[in-house]
Amino acid sequence: MSSRSMAATPAVTGARRRLKLLLFVVILFLSWAGYVLITQSGQIDDRSRQLEEANRKLADAQARNEELKLQIERLNDDEYIGQLARKEHGLGLPGEVPIRTK
């Protein structure tokens, strides 16, 4: 018999078949893992953008809240209310003559 026919024994053929099957399973697994990685990366990017937008809106709302608190504090002052009445509504104290400019 030739050495070529001895190398192709059923045990060697079965081992090659198992290696090919194992290689196929590994390639299939790596393909799935790559797909999941790419998909999750896209989802993470979307969520990061949403988080940045939410943080920006939160910062705007907090700044607006601080402005409103300051305005409430100022509106509790009688002198400030008098200034607003003179400036925006043209009112004055008794005996004052308002000066109007065009």
Short mmCIF file of N, CA, C and O in Angstrom, two decimals:
data_model
loop_
_atom_site.label_atom_id
_atom_site.label_comp_id
_atom_site.label_asym_id
_atom_site.label_seq_id
_atom_site.Cartn_x
_atom_site.Cartn_y
_atom_site.Cartn_z
N MET A 1 0.82 -1.17 0.00
CA MET A 1 0.00 0.00 0.00
C MET A 1 0.87 1.24 0.00
O MET A 1 1.93 1.26 0.57
N SER A 2 0.30 2.26 -0.54
CA SER A 2 1.07 3.50 -0.59
C SER A 2 0.85 4.31 0.68
O SER A 2 -0.10 4.11 1.43
N SER A 3 1.74 5.24 0.92
CA SER A 3 1.65 6.05 2.14
C SER A 3 0.45 6.99 2.08
O SER A 3 -0.08 7.40 3.09
N ARG A 4 0.02 7.29 0.89
CA ARG A 4 -1.14 8.19 0.73
C ARG A 4 -2.41 7.50 1.19
O ARG A 4 -3.25 8.10 1.85
N SER A 5 -2.57 6.28 0.90
CA SER A 5 -3.78 5.58 1.30
C SER A 5 -3.79 5.30 2.80
O SER A 5 -4.84 5.22 3.41
N MET A 6 -2.63 5.20 3.42
CA MET A 6 -2.58 4.99 4.86
C MET A 6 -2.94 6.28 5.61
O MET A 6 -3.49 6.23 6.70
N ALA A 7 -2.61 7.44 5.04
CA ALA A 7 -2.90 8.71 5.70
C ALA A 7 -4.40 8.98 5.70
O ALA A 7 -4.89 9.73 6.52
N ALA A 8 -5.11 8.41 4.79
CA ALA A 8 -6.55 8.68 4.68
C ALA A 8 -7.35 7.61 5.41
O ALA A 8 -8.33 7.11 4.91
N THR A 9 -6.92 7.25 6.57
CA THR A 9 -7.66 6.25 7.34
C THR A 9 -8.94 6.88 7.88
O THR A 9 -9.05 8.11 7.95
N PRO A 10 -9.88 6.09 8.27
CA PRO A 10 -11.14 6.64 8.78
C PRO A 10 -10.95 7.55 10.00
O PRO A 10 -11.69 8.51 10.18
N ALA A 11 -9.99 7.28 10.85
CA ALA A 11 -9.76 8.12 12.03
C ALA A 11 -9.31 9.52 11.62
O ALA A 11 -9.75 10.53 12.19
N VAL A 12 -8.40 9.59 10.63
CA VAL A 12 -7.90 10.89 10.17
C VAL A 12 -9.01 11.65 9.46
O VAL A 12 -9.18 12.85 9.65
N THR A 13 -9.80 10.95 8.67
CA THR A 13 -10.90 11.58 7.96
C THR A 13 -11.93 12.13 8.96
O THR A 13 -12.44 13.23 8.81
N GLY A 14 -12.22 11.37 9.99
CA GLY A 14 -13.15 11.82 11.02
C GLY A 14 -12.61 13.03 11.77
O GLY A 14 -13.36 13.95 12.12
N ALA A 15 -11.30 13.04 12.06
CA ALA A 15 -10.70 14.17 12.76
C ALA A 15 -10.77 15.43 11.92
O ALA A 15 -11.06 16.51 12.44
N ARG A 16 -10.52 15.30 10.61
CA ARG A 16 -10.62 16.47 9.73
C ARG A 16 -12.05 16.99 9.69
O ARG A 16 -12.28 18.19 9.70
N ARG A 17 -12.99 16.07 9.63
CA ARG A 17 -14.40 16.46 9.59
C ARG A 17 -14.78 17.20 10.88
O ARG A 17 -15.47 18.22 10.84
N ARG A 18 -14.31 16.70 12.01
CA ARG A 18 -14.60 17.37 13.28
C ARG A 18 -13.93 18.75 13.34
O ARG A 18 -14.51 19.71 13.86
N LEU A 19 -12.72 18.86 12.84
CA LEU A 19 -12.03 20.16 12.82
C LEU A 19 -12.77 21.15 11.93
O LEU A 19 -12.90 22.33 12.26
N LYS A 20 -13.24 20.68 10.77
CA LYS A 20 -14.00 21.56 9.88
C LYS A 20 -15.30 22.01 10.55
O LYS A 20 -15.69 23.17 10.45
N LEU A 21 -15.96 21.08 11.21
CA LEU A 21 -17.20 21.42 11.92
C LEU A 21 -16.91 22.42 13.05
O LEU A 21 -17.65 23.40 13.22
N LEU A 22 -15.83 22.19 13.79
CA LEU A 22 -15.45 23.11 14.86
C LEU A 22 -15.12 24.49 14.29
O LEU A 22 -15.54 25.51 14.84
N LEU A 23 -14.40 24.54 13.19
CA LEU A 23 -14.05 25.80 12.54
C LEU A 23 -15.32 26.52 12.09
O LEU A 23 -15.46 27.73 12.28
N PHE A 24 -16.27 25.79 11.54
CA PHE A 24 -17.54 26.37 11.12
C PHE A 24 -18.30 26.96 12.31
O PHE A 24 -18.81 28.08 12.24
N VAL A 25 -18.33 26.24 13.41
CA VAL A 25 -19.02 26.71 14.61
C VAL A 25 -18.33 27.96 15.16
O VAL A 25 -18.99 28.93 15.55
N VAL A 26 -17.00 27.96 15.17
CA VAL A 26 -16.25 29.12 15.67
C VAL A 26 -16.51 30.34 14.78
O VAL A 26 -16.75 31.45 15.28
N ILE A 27 -16.48 30.14 13.47
CA ILE A 27 -16.74 31.25 12.55
C ILE A 27 -18.16 31.76 12.72
O ILE A 27 -18.40 32.97 12.73
N LEU A 28 -19.10 30.85 12.87
CA LEU A 28 -20.49 31.24 13.09
C LEU A 28 -20.62 32.05 14.38
O LEU A 28 -21.28 33.10 14.41
N PHE A 29 -19.98 31.60 15.45
CA PHE A 29 -20.03 32.31 16.73
C PHE A 29 -19.39 33.69 16.62
O PHE A 29 -19.93 34.68 17.11
N LEU A 30 -18.23 33.78 15.97
CA LEU A 30 -17.55 35.07 15.82
C LEU A 30 -18.38 36.03 14.97
O LEU A 30 -18.39 37.24 15.23
N SER A 31 -19.06 35.51 13.96
CA SER A 31 -19.93 36.36 13.14
C SER A 31 -21.07 36.92 13.99
O SER A 31 -21.39 38.11 13.91
N TRP A 32 -21.69 36.06 14.78
CA TRP A 32 -22.77 36.51 15.66
C TRP A 32 -22.25 37.54 16.66
O TRP A 32 -22.90 38.57 16.89
N ALA A 33 -21.09 37.29 17.24
CA ALA A 33 -20.53 38.22 18.23
C ALA A 33 -20.21 39.57 17.58
O ALA A 33 -20.45 40.62 18.17
N GLY A 34 -19.70 39.56 16.37
CA GLY A 34 -19.42 40.81 15.65
C GLY A 34 -20.70 41.59 15.37
O GLY A 34 -20.75 42.81 15.52
N TYR A 35 -21.73 40.88 14.94
CA TYR A 35 -23.02 41.51 14.68
C TYR A 35 -23.58 42.16 15.95
O TYR A 35 -24.02 43.31 15.92
N VAL A 36 -23.53 41.44 17.04
CA VAL A 36 -24.03 41.97 18.31
C VAL A 36 -23.21 43.18 18.74
O VAL A 36 -23.75 44.19 19.20
N LEU A 37 -21.91 43.11 18.57
CA LEU A 37 -21.03 44.22 18.94
C LEU A 37 -21.37 45.48 18.14
O LEU A 37 -21.49 46.57 18.71
N ILE A 38 -21.55 45.34 16.85
CA ILE A 38 -21.86 46.49 16.00
C ILE A 38 -23.23 47.05 16.35
O ILE A 38 -23.41 48.27 16.46
N THR A 39 -24.21 46.18 16.56
CA THR A 39 -25.56 46.62 16.91
C THR A 39 -25.57 47.37 18.24
O THR A 39 -26.15 48.45 18.35
N GLN A 40 -24.91 46.81 19.23
CA GLN A 40 -24.88 47.45 20.55
C GLN A 40 -24.10 48.76 20.52
O GLN A 40 -24.43 49.70 21.24
N SER A 41 -23.07 48.82 19.69
CA SER A 41 -22.31 50.06 19.58
C SER A 41 -23.20 51.18 19.04
O SER A 41 -23.15 52.31 19.53
N GLY A 42 -24.02 50.86 18.04
CA GLY A 42 -24.96 51.84 17.50
C GLY A 42 -25.97 52.28 18.55
O GLY A 42 -26.31 53.46 18.66
N GLN A 43 -26.47 51.33 19.32
CA GLN A 43 -27.44 51.66 20.37
C GLN A 43 -26.80 52.52 21.45
O GLN A 43 -27.43 53.46 21.97
N ILE A 44 -25.57 52.25 21.79
CA ILE A 44 -24.87 53.04 22.80
C ILE A 44 -24.68 54.47 22.30
O ILE A 44 -24.85 55.43 23.06
N ASP A 45 -24.34 54.64 21.02
CA ASP A 45 -24.19 55.98 20.46
C ASP A 45 -25.51 56.75 20.53
O ASP A 45 -25.54 57.93 20.89
N ASP A 46 -26.62 56.08 20.17
CA ASP A 46 -27.93 56.72 20.24
C ASP A 46 -28.27 57.14 21.67
O ASP A 46 -28.73 58.25 21.91
N ARG A 47 -28.04 56.25 22.60
CA ARG A 47 -28.34 56.55 24.00
C ARG A 47 -27.44 57.67 24.52
O ARG A 47 -27.86 58.50 25.33
N SER A 48 -26.19 57.72 24.06
CA SER A 48 -25.28 58.78 24.50
C SER A 48 -25.79 60.14 24.02
O SER A 48 -25.76 61.12 24.77
N ARG A 49 -26.26 60.18 22.77
CA ARG A 49 -26.82 61.44 22.25
C ARG A 49 -28.06 61.84 23.04
O ARG A 49 -28.25 63.02 23.36
N GLN A 50 -28.91 60.88 23.35
CA GLN A 50 -30.11 61.17 24.13
C GLN A 50 -29.74 61.68 25.52
O GLN A 50 -30.37 62.60 26.03
N LEU A 51 -28.72 61.09 26.11
CA LEU A 51 -28.28 61.51 27.44
C LEU A 51 -27.73 62.94 27.41
O LEU A 51 -28.02 63.75 28.29
N GLU A 52 -26.95 63.26 26.38
CA GLU A 52 -26.41 64.61 26.26
C GLU A 52 -27.53 65.63 26.11
O GLU A 52 -27.50 66.70 26.72
N GLU A 53 -28.53 65.29 25.29
CA GLU A 53 -29.66 66.19 25.10
C GLU A 53 -30.45 66.36 26.40
O GLU A 53 -30.85 67.48 26.76
N ALA A 54 -30.66 65.28 27.12
CA ALA A 54 -31.38 65.35 28.39
C ALA A 54 -30.59 66.18 29.41
O ALA A 54 -31.18 66.98 30.15
N ASN A 55 -29.28 66.01 29.44
CA ASN A 55 -28.45 66.80 30.36
C ASN A 55 -28.49 68.28 30.01
O ASN A 55 -28.52 69.14 30.90
N ARG A 56 -28.51 68.58 28.71
CA ARG A 56 -28.60 69.98 28.28
C ARG A 56 -29.95 70.58 28.69
O ARG A 56 -30.01 71.68 29.22
N LYS A 57 -31.02 69.82 28.49
CA LYS A 57 -32.34 70.30 28.89
C LYS A 57 -32.42 70.49 30.40
O LYS A 57 -33.03 71.45 30.88
N LEU A 58 -31.82 69.58 31.14
CA LEU A 58 -31.80 69.69 32.60
C LEU A 58 -31.06 70.95 33.04
O LEU A 58 -31.52 71.68 33.91
N ALA A 59 -29.91 71.21 32.42
CA ALA A 59 -29.14 72.41 32.77
C ALA A 59 -29.94 73.67 32.45
O ALA A 59 -29.95 74.63 33.24
N ASP A 60 -30.64 73.68 31.30
CA ASP A 60 -31.47 74.84 30.94
C ASP A 60 -32.60 75.02 31.96
O ASP A 60 -32.90 76.15 32.37
N ALA A 61 -33.23 73.92 32.33
CA ALA A 61 -34.33 74.00 33.29
C ALA A 61 -33.84 74.47 34.66
O ALA A 61 -34.52 75.27 35.33
N GLN A 62 -32.67 74.01 35.07
CA GLN A 62 -32.12 74.44 36.36
C GLN A 62 -31.77 75.93 36.33
O GLN A 62 -32.00 76.65 37.30
N ALA A 63 -31.22 76.40 35.20
CA ALA A 63 -30.89 77.83 35.08
C ALA A 63 -32.18 78.66 35.11
O ALA A 63 -32.23 79.70 35.79
N ARG A 64 -33.20 78.20 34.42
CA ARG A 64 -34.49 78.91 34.40
C ARG A 64 -35.10 78.91 35.82
O ARG A 64 -35.66 79.91 36.25
N ASN A 65 -34.96 77.80 36.51
CA ASN A 65 -35.47 77.70 37.88
C ASN A 65 -34.78 78.71 38.79
O ASN A 65 -35.43 79.38 39.61
N GLU A 66 -33.47 78.85 38.66
CA GLU A 66 -32.73 79.81 39.46
C GLU A 66 -33.16 81.24 39.14
O GLU A 66 -33.30 82.07 40.04
N GLU A 67 -33.40 81.53 37.86
CA GLU A 67 -33.87 82.86 37.46
C GLU A 67 -35.23 83.15 38.10
O GLU A 67 -35.48 84.25 38.59
N LEU A 68 -36.12 82.17 38.06
CA LEU A 68 -37.45 82.37 38.62
C LEU A 68 -37.40 82.53 40.14
O LEU A 68 -38.15 83.34 40.70
N LYS A 69 -36.53 81.80 40.80
CA LYS A 69 -36.37 81.96 42.25
C LYS A 69 -35.89 83.38 42.58
O LYS A 69 -36.37 84.00 43.53
N LEU A 70 -34.94 83.88 41.78
CA LEU A 70 -34.44 85.24 41.99
C LEU A 70 -35.54 86.25 41.75
O LEU A 70 -35.70 87.22 42.52
N GLN A 71 -36.34 86.03 40.71
CA GLN A 71 -37.43 86.95 40.42
C GLN A 71 -38.47 86.93 41.54
O GLN A 71 -39.00 87.98 41.94
N ILE A 72 -38.79 85.76 42.08
CA ILE A 72 -39.73 85.67 43.20
C ILE A 72 -39.19 86.42 44.41
O ILE A 72 -39.91 87.15 45.08
N GLU A 73 -37.90 86.27 44.65
CA GLU A 73 -37.28 86.95 45.78
C GLU A 73 -37.35 88.47 45.60
O GLU A 73 -37.64 89.21 46.55
N ARG A 74 -37.13 88.92 44.37
CA ARG A 74 -37.17 90.35 44.11
C ARG A 74 -38.59 90.90 44.18
O ARG A 74 -38.81 92.04 44.57
N LEU A 75 -39.57 90.08 43.76
CA LEU A 75 -40.96 90.54 43.79
C LEU A 75 -41.51 90.65 45.21
O LEU A 75 -42.56 91.27 45.42
N ASN A 76 -40.84 90.08 46.17
CA ASN A 76 -41.25 90.23 47.57
C ASN A 76 -40.76 91.55 48.17
O ASN A 76 -41.09 91.88 49.30
N ASP A 77 -39.98 92.31 47.40
CA ASP A 77 -39.45 93.60 47.85
C ASP A 77 -40.35 94.73 47.33
O ASP A 77 -40.59 94.84 46.13
N ASP A 78 -40.85 95.56 48.22
CA ASP A 78 -41.76 96.65 47.84
C ASP A 78 -41.09 97.67 46.93
O ASP A 78 -41.72 98.22 46.03
N GLU A 79 -39.82 97.94 47.16
CA GLU A 79 -39.11 98.93 46.35
C GLU A 79 -39.01 98.45 44.89
O GLU A 79 -39.20 99.24 43.95
N TYR A 80 -38.74 97.19 44.70
CA TYR A 80 -38.64 96.63 43.34
C TYR A 80 -40.01 96.70 42.65
O TYR A 80 -40.09 97.02 41.47
N ILE A 81 -41.07 96.41 43.38
CA ILE A 81 -42.41 96.47 42.80
C ILE A 81 -42.72 97.90 42.37
O ILE A 81 -43.31 98.14 41.31
N GLY A 82 -42.31 98.87 43.18
CA GLY A 82 -42.50 100.27 42.81
C GLY A 82 -41.74 100.64 41.56
O GLY A 82 -42.24 101.37 40.69
N GLN A 83 -40.51 100.16 41.42
CA GLN A 83 -39.72 100.42 40.22
C GLN A 83 -40.39 99.83 38.99
O GLN A 83 -40.45 100.47 37.93
N LEU A 84 -40.91 98.62 39.11
CA LEU A 84 -41.61 98.00 37.98
C LEU A 84 -42.87 98.79 37.61
O LEU A 84 -43.16 98.98 36.43
N ALA A 85 -43.60 99.25 38.60
CA ALA A 85 -44.82 100.02 38.34
C ALA A 85 -44.49 101.31 37.61
O ALA A 85 -45.19 101.70 36.67
N ARG A 86 -43.41 101.98 38.01
CA ARG A 86 -43.02 103.22 37.33
C ARG A 86 -42.53 102.94 35.91
O ARG A 86 -42.90 103.64 34.97
N LYS A 87 -41.70 101.95 35.77
CA LYS A 87 -41.04 101.70 34.49
C LYS A 87 -42.01 101.10 33.45
O LYS A 87 -42.08 101.59 32.33
N GLU A 88 -42.74 100.07 33.82
CA GLU A 88 -43.54 99.34 32.84
C GLU A 88 -44.95 99.90 32.68
O GLU A 88 -45.55 99.78 31.62
N HIS A 89 -45.51 100.48 33.74
CA HIS A 89 -46.91 100.90 33.69
C HIS A 89 -47.09 102.41 33.77
O HIS A 89 -48.21 102.90 33.74
N GLY A 90 -46.02 103.13 33.92
CA GLY A 90 -46.10 104.59 33.95
C GLY A 90 -46.74 105.14 35.21
O GLY A 90 -47.23 106.26 35.20
N LEU A 91 -46.79 104.37 36.25
CA LEU A 91 -47.37 104.83 37.51
C LEU A 91 -46.33 105.57 38.33
O LEU A 91 -45.14 105.45 38.11
N GLY A 92 -46.80 106.32 39.28
CA GLY A 92 -45.88 107.04 40.14
C GLY A 92 -46.48 107.26 41.50
O GLY A 92 -47.64 106.95 41.76
N LEU A 93 -45.68 107.82 42.38
CA LEU A 93 -46.16 108.15 43.72
C LEU A 93 -47.04 109.39 43.65
O LEU A 93 -46.94 110.18 42.71
N PRO A 94 -47.89 109.59 44.64
CA PRO A 94 -48.71 110.81 44.64
C PRO A 94 -47.82 112.06 44.65
O PRO A 94 -46.84 112.15 45.39
N GLY A 95 -48.12 112.98 43.77
CA GLY A 95 -47.36 114.23 43.67
C GLY A 95 -46.24 114.17 42.65
O GLY A 95 -45.66 115.19 42.32
N GLU A 96 -45.93 113.02 42.10
CA GLU A 96 -44.89 112.90 41.07
C GLU A 96 -45.49 113.21 39.71
O GLU A 96 -46.63 112.84 39.42
N VAL A 97 -44.71 113.86 38.89
CA VAL A 97 -45.14 114.14 37.52
C VAL A 97 -44.30 113.26 36.61
O VAL A 97 -43.08 113.42 36.55
N PRO A 98 -44.93 112.32 35.90
CA PRO A 98 -44.14 111.47 35.02
C PRO A 98 -43.62 112.23 33.80
O PRO A 98 -44.32 113.08 33.24
N ILE A 99 -42.42 111.98 33.42
CA ILE A 99 -41.81 112.59 32.24
C ILE A 99 -41.86 111.57 31.12
O ILE A 99 -41.33 110.46 31.26
N ARG A 100 -42.48 111.94 30.06
CA ARG A 100 -42.64 111.00 28.94
C ARG A 100 -41.74 111.44 27.79
O ARG A 100 -41.70 112.58 27.41
N THR A 101 -41.06 110.49 27.23
CA THR A 101 -40.20 110.74 26.08
C THR A 101 -40.72 109.90 24.93
O THR A 101 -41.26 108.82 25.10
N LYS A 102 -40.55 110.44 23.75
CA LYS A 102 -41.05 109.71 22.58
C LYS A 102 -39.97 108.96 21.91
O LYS A 102 -38.87 109.06 21.91
#
